[in-house]
Amino acid sequence: MTALFAVDGHHLLYRAWFGFPARIMSRDRTRDLTGVFGFLALARKAHHLHAPDSEMVVVFDGEFGTADRVRAEPTYKANRATADHTPIKSLPAVKQALSAACVRWAELDNHEGDDVLATAISAATRQGRPVICFSGDRDFYQLLDDTVTILTPTRAELTGADVQRRFGVLPRQWPDYRALTGDPADNIPGIRGIGPKTAASLLSGGLHLEDLPASPRLDSPRCREVREQWDQVLAWRDIIRLRDDVALPADIVTGQPTPPLPRAAQILEHLDLW
């Protein structure tokens, strides 16, 4: 059965823009093409080396994708308001290039890309398809299982066993763990005084947050704030949990292998983007 190579489009675009070793300029030196060139080069290499016979699908964040989470937690991702979002200027060219390379992509206005990817990944695993999620976003740790692995843009391969060994929790506990410790990337502060070791200890044995009030694990002075912020920590967990019920466009995931991607320079030449 054809594997699914699910690409976190925004994450890869930012990685290409800020992490590519040299600026790639148009021939007349007026346009910076690093975003689109780097994106295509990284995607092509990862697909070729790690999933050459797989179906590649790229997902981007929708314009209003964070709205539901912001309504639940107004400070969600507020720390990104002042970040450098220059890479977004490359997005139209990236989409054009992906279409030219016969790679399907999706951007749903009212959904974050993570939820769209989680839905596609969950659907693939129910069909028995192996999945590689190409992203450096730790939110995807919660999806890891025997058929799902993560490939980061630095080409590190992560499994559920890696998460358990490094953090002391199972992938399915990841939202509980991050609600306790916080997630700086999404501006979720977590519970003061609860670090990774304490969080892992509270959740040891495969427990989830709702299992804690009936246990003695919250009785220590260090964990008093967990009780005091109980409703808040549950709300943070809801925000961290990825949705897997997004209505996907019918033609996004087909089960058919994606042909090998041409070199980035070839695609840009074909589209007269140089």
mmCIF file of C-alpha atoms in Angstrom, residues 58-238:
data_model
loop_
_atom_site.group_PDB
_atom_site.id
_atom_site.type_symbol
_atom_site.label_atom_id
_atom_site.label_comp_id
_atom_site.label_asym_id
_atom_site.label_seq_id
_atom_site.Cartn_x
_atom_site.Cartn_y
_atom_site.Cartn_z
ATOM 1 C CA VAL A 58 1.550 19.450 1.201
ATOM 2 C CA VAL A 59 -0.696 21.386 3.566
ATOM 3 C CA PHE A 60 -0.600 25.101 4.412
ATOM 4 C CA ASP A 61 -2.273 27.104 7.174
ATOM 5 C CA GLY A 62 -5.570 28.750 6.276
ATOM 6 C CA GLU A 63 -5.862 32.526 6.605
ATOM 7 C CA PHE A 64 -8.363 32.224 9.475
ATOM 8 C CA GLY A 65 -7.142 28.875 10.735
ATOM 9 C CA THR A 66 -6.314 29.990 14.275
ATOM 10 C CA ALA A 67 -9.681 31.694 14.889
ATOM 11 C CA ASP A 68 -11.269 28.883 16.909
ATOM 12 C CA ARG A 69 -8.260 28.455 19.176
ATOM 13 C CA VAL A 70 -7.867 32.199 19.651
ATOM 14 C CA ARG A 71 -11.512 32.414 20.739
ATOM 15 C CA ALA A 72 -10.769 29.763 23.352
ATOM 16 C CA GLU A 73 -7.435 31.314 24.384
ATOM 17 C CA PRO A 74 -6.902 34.925 23.210
ATOM 18 C CA THR A 75 -3.124 34.766 23.743
ATOM 19 C CA TYR A 76 -2.711 31.722 21.487
ATOM 20 C CA LYS A 77 0.234 32.399 19.133
ATOM 21 C CA ALA A 78 0.136 36.099 20.097
ATOM 22 C CA ASN A 79 3.927 35.962 20.351
ATOM 23 C CA ARG A 80 4.133 35.541 16.579
ATOM 24 C CA ALA A 81 2.569 38.912 15.792
ATOM 25 C CA THR A 82 5.973 40.631 15.739
ATOM 26 C CA ALA A 83 7.856 37.766 14.061
ATOM 27 C CA ASP A 84 9.420 38.120 10.614
ATOM 28 C CA HIS A 85 6.848 36.743 8.178
ATOM 29 C CA THR A 86 8.754 37.621 5.014
ATOM 30 C CA PRO A 87 8.669 33.963 3.842
ATOM 31 C CA ILE A 88 4.913 34.267 3.222
ATOM 32 C CA LYS A 89 5.713 36.369 0.157
ATOM 33 C CA SER A 90 7.024 33.181 -1.450
ATOM 34 C CA LEU A 91 3.818 31.231 -0.877
ATOM 35 C CA PRO A 92 2.140 31.908 -4.262
ATOM 36 C CA ALA A 93 5.264 30.777 -6.111
ATOM 37 C CA VAL A 94 5.558 27.667 -3.937
ATOM 38 C CA LYS A 95 1.971 26.662 -4.689
ATOM 39 C CA GLN A 96 2.480 27.306 -8.406
ATOM 40 C CA ALA A 97 5.653 25.197 -8.364
ATOM 41 C CA LEU A 98 4.008 22.321 -6.500
ATOM 42 C CA SER A 99 1.175 22.190 -9.023
ATOM 43 C CA ALA A 100 3.707 22.184 -11.858
ATOM 44 C CA ALA A 101 5.495 19.256 -10.185
ATOM 45 C CA CYS A 102 2.206 17.305 -9.834
ATOM 46 C CA VAL A 103 2.267 17.544 -6.039
ATOM 47 C CA ARG A 104 -1.156 18.013 -4.459
ATOM 48 C CA TRP A 105 -1.497 20.727 -1.839
ATOM 49 C CA ALA A 106 -4.276 22.074 0.335
ATOM 50 C CA GLU A 107 -4.999 25.330 2.143
ATOM 51 C CA LEU A 108 -8.365 25.525 3.897
ATOM 52 C CA ASP A 109 -9.249 29.059 4.978
ATOM 53 C CA ASN A 110 -10.750 28.168 8.358
ATOM 54 C CA HIS A 111 -8.315 25.468 9.454
ATOM 55 C CA GLU A 112 -4.757 25.336 10.696
ATOM 56 C CA GLY A 113 -2.550 23.178 8.544
ATOM 57 C CA ASP A 114 -1.736 20.939 11.516
ATOM 58 C CA ASP A 115 -5.387 19.881 11.806
ATOM 59 C CA VAL A 116 -5.661 19.224 8.080
ATOM 60 C CA LEU A 117 -2.497 17.119 8.180
ATOM 61 C CA ALA A 118 -3.696 15.282 11.284
ATOM 62 C CA THR A 119 -6.941 14.429 9.491
ATOM 63 C CA ALA A 120 -5.118 13.153 6.406
ATOM 64 C CA ILE A 121 -2.676 11.159 8.533
ATOM 65 C CA SER A 122 -5.432 9.608 10.647
ATOM 66 C CA ALA A 123 -7.373 8.629 7.530
ATOM 67 C CA ALA A 124 -4.262 7.032 6.028
ATOM 68 C CA THR A 125 -3.494 5.011 9.159
ATOM 69 C CA ARG A 126 -7.073 3.706 9.280
ATOM 70 C CA GLN A 127 -6.462 2.409 5.758
ATOM 71 C CA GLY A 128 -3.293 0.672 6.926
ATOM 72 C CA ARG A 129 -0.998 3.071 5.069
ATOM 73 C CA PRO A 130 2.388 3.939 6.579
ATOM 74 C CA VAL A 131 2.897 7.687 7.052
ATOM 75 C CA ILE A 132 5.900 9.982 7.212
ATOM 76 C CA CYS A 133 5.099 13.468 8.521
ATOM 77 C CA PHE A 134 7.691 15.948 7.283
ATOM 78 C CA SER A 135 7.804 18.673 9.925
ATOM 79 C CA GLY A 136 9.788 20.018 12.858
ATOM 80 C CA ASP A 137 6.626 20.922 14.773
ATOM 81 C CA ARG A 138 6.433 18.938 18.019
ATOM 82 C CA ASP A 139 2.634 19.043 18.007
ATOM 83 C CA PHE A 140 2.783 16.087 15.627
ATOM 84 C CA TYR A 141 4.378 13.915 18.314
ATOM 85 C CA GLN A 142 0.850 13.076 19.483
ATOM 86 C CA LEU A 143 0.200 11.260 16.176
ATOM 87 C CA LEU A 144 3.159 8.903 16.388
ATOM 88 C CA ASP A 145 2.434 5.185 16.462
ATOM 89 C CA ASP A 146 3.645 1.999 14.812
ATOM 90 C CA THR A 147 2.724 3.274 11.334
ATOM 91 C CA VAL A 148 3.496 7.005 11.722
ATOM 92 C CA THR A 149 6.986 8.488 11.898
ATOM 93 C CA ILE A 150 8.219 12.062 11.768
ATOM 94 C CA LEU A 151 10.990 13.325 9.518
ATOM 95 C CA THR A 152 12.352 16.742 10.467
ATOM 96 C CA PRO A 153 13.846 19.190 7.932
ATOM 97 C CA THR A 154 17.265 18.272 9.390
ATOM 98 C CA ARG A 155 16.401 14.687 8.339
ATOM 99 C CA ALA A 156 16.117 13.295 11.853
ATOM 100 C CA GLU A 157 13.645 10.413 11.982
ATOM 101 C CA LEU A 158 11.482 10.193 15.104
ATOM 102 C CA THR A 159 9.240 7.407 16.368
ATOM 103 C CA GLY A 160 6.936 7.067 19.334
ATOM 104 C CA ALA A 161 9.693 5.205 21.165
ATOM 105 C CA ASP A 162 11.968 8.234 20.704
ATOM 106 C CA VAL A 163 9.383 10.515 22.321
ATOM 107 C CA GLN A 164 8.903 8.141 25.235
ATOM 108 C CA ARG A 165 12.656 7.770 25.758
ATOM 109 C CA ARG A 166 13.343 11.515 25.606
ATOM 110 C CA PHE A 167 10.314 12.936 27.436
ATOM 111 C CA GLY A 168 9.043 10.048 29.529
ATOM 112 C CA VAL A 169 5.512 10.087 28.089
ATOM 113 C CA LEU A 170 3.644 8.229 25.380
ATOM 114 C CA PRO A 171 2.748 10.082 22.172
ATOM 115 C CA ARG A 172 -0.950 10.016 23.100
ATOM 116 C CA GLN A 173 -0.043 11.874 26.325
ATOM 117 C CA TRP A 174 1.735 14.686 24.482
ATOM 118 C CA PRO A 175 -1.132 17.227 24.780
ATOM 119 C CA ASP A 176 -1.379 16.523 28.532
ATOM 120 C CA TYR A 177 2.379 16.889 28.925
ATOM 121 C CA ARG A 178 2.594 20.155 26.979
ATOM 122 C CA ALA A 179 -0.398 21.620 28.787
ATOM 123 C CA LEU A 180 1.516 21.135 32.031
ATOM 124 C CA THR A 181 4.973 22.245 30.851
ATOM 125 C CA GLY A 182 3.850 24.880 28.348
ATOM 126 C CA ASP A 183 4.587 25.383 24.669
ATOM 127 C CA PRO A 184 6.528 28.600 23.991
ATOM 128 C CA ALA A 185 6.063 28.253 20.236
ATOM 129 C CA ASP A 186 2.288 28.650 20.614
ATOM 130 C CA ASN A 187 2.450 31.025 23.591
ATOM 131 C CA ILE A 188 1.061 28.478 26.053
ATOM 132 C CA PRO A 189 2.729 29.188 29.422
ATOM 133 C CA GLY A 190 2.006 25.942 31.244
ATOM 134 C CA ILE A 191 1.886 25.608 35.024
ATOM 135 C CA ARG A 192 4.502 27.508 36.982
ATOM 136 C CA GLY A 193 6.905 25.132 38.697
ATOM 137 C CA ILE A 194 5.980 22.134 36.559
ATOM 138 C CA GLY A 195 8.948 21.201 34.428
ATOM 139 C CA PRO A 196 9.459 18.228 32.122
ATOM 140 C CA LYS A 197 10.459 15.783 34.860
ATOM 141 C CA THR A 198 7.547 16.658 37.126
ATOM 142 C CA ALA A 199 5.078 16.517 34.251
ATOM 143 C CA ALA A 200 6.377 13.111 33.167
ATOM 144 C CA SER A 201 6.121 11.878 36.764
ATOM 145 C CA LEU A 202 2.529 13.080 37.085
ATOM 146 C CA LEU A 203 1.594 11.247 33.880
ATOM 147 C CA SER A 204 3.638 8.107 34.509
ATOM 148 C CA GLY A 205 1.807 4.870 33.907
ATOM 149 C CA GLY A 206 0.009 6.297 30.886
ATOM 150 C CA LEU A 207 -2.289 8.640 32.845
ATOM 151 C CA HIS A 208 -4.067 11.621 31.300
ATOM 152 C CA LEU A 209 -4.965 14.855 33.061
ATOM 153 C CA GLU A 210 -8.448 13.685 34.022
ATOM 154 C CA ASP A 211 -6.870 10.784 35.950
ATOM 155 C CA LEU A 212 -4.926 13.085 38.271
ATOM 156 C CA PRO A 213 -7.545 14.606 40.627
ATOM 157 C CA ALA A 214 -8.451 11.181 42.005
ATOM 158 C CA SER A 215 -4.803 10.257 42.569
ATOM 159 C CA PRO A 216 -2.432 11.519 45.300
ATOM 160 C CA ARG A 217 -0.064 12.893 42.669
ATOM 161 C CA LEU A 218 -1.388 16.442 42.999
ATOM 162 C CA ASP A 219 -1.048 16.503 46.789
ATOM 163 C CA SER A 220 2.521 17.791 46.912
ATOM 164 C CA PRO A 221 3.058 21.561 47.402
ATOM 165 C CA ARG A 222 4.801 21.725 44.029
ATOM 166 C CA CYS A 223 1.625 20.574 42.293
ATOM 167 C CA ARG A 224 -0.761 22.898 44.119
ATOM 168 C CA GLU A 225 -0.945 25.217 41.134
ATOM 169 C CA VAL A 226 -2.131 22.370 38.921
ATOM 170 C CA ARG A 227 -5.250 22.148 41.065
ATOM 171 C CA GLU A 228 -5.604 25.924 41.207
ATOM 172 C CA GLN A 229 -5.376 26.249 37.405
ATOM 173 C CA TRP A 230 -7.232 23.051 36.604
ATOM 174 C CA ASP A 231 -9.738 24.514 34.158
ATOM 175 C CA GLN A 232 -6.961 26.452 32.428
ATOM 176 C CA VAL A 233 -4.694 23.443 31.982
ATOM 177 C CA LEU A 234 -7.584 21.471 30.463
ATOM 178 C CA ALA A 235 -8.238 24.366 28.077
ATOM 179 C CA TRP A 236 -4.579 24.413 27.065
ATOM 180 C CA ARG A 237 -4.722 20.688 26.370
ATOM 181 C CA ASP A 238 -7.748 21.182 24.116
#
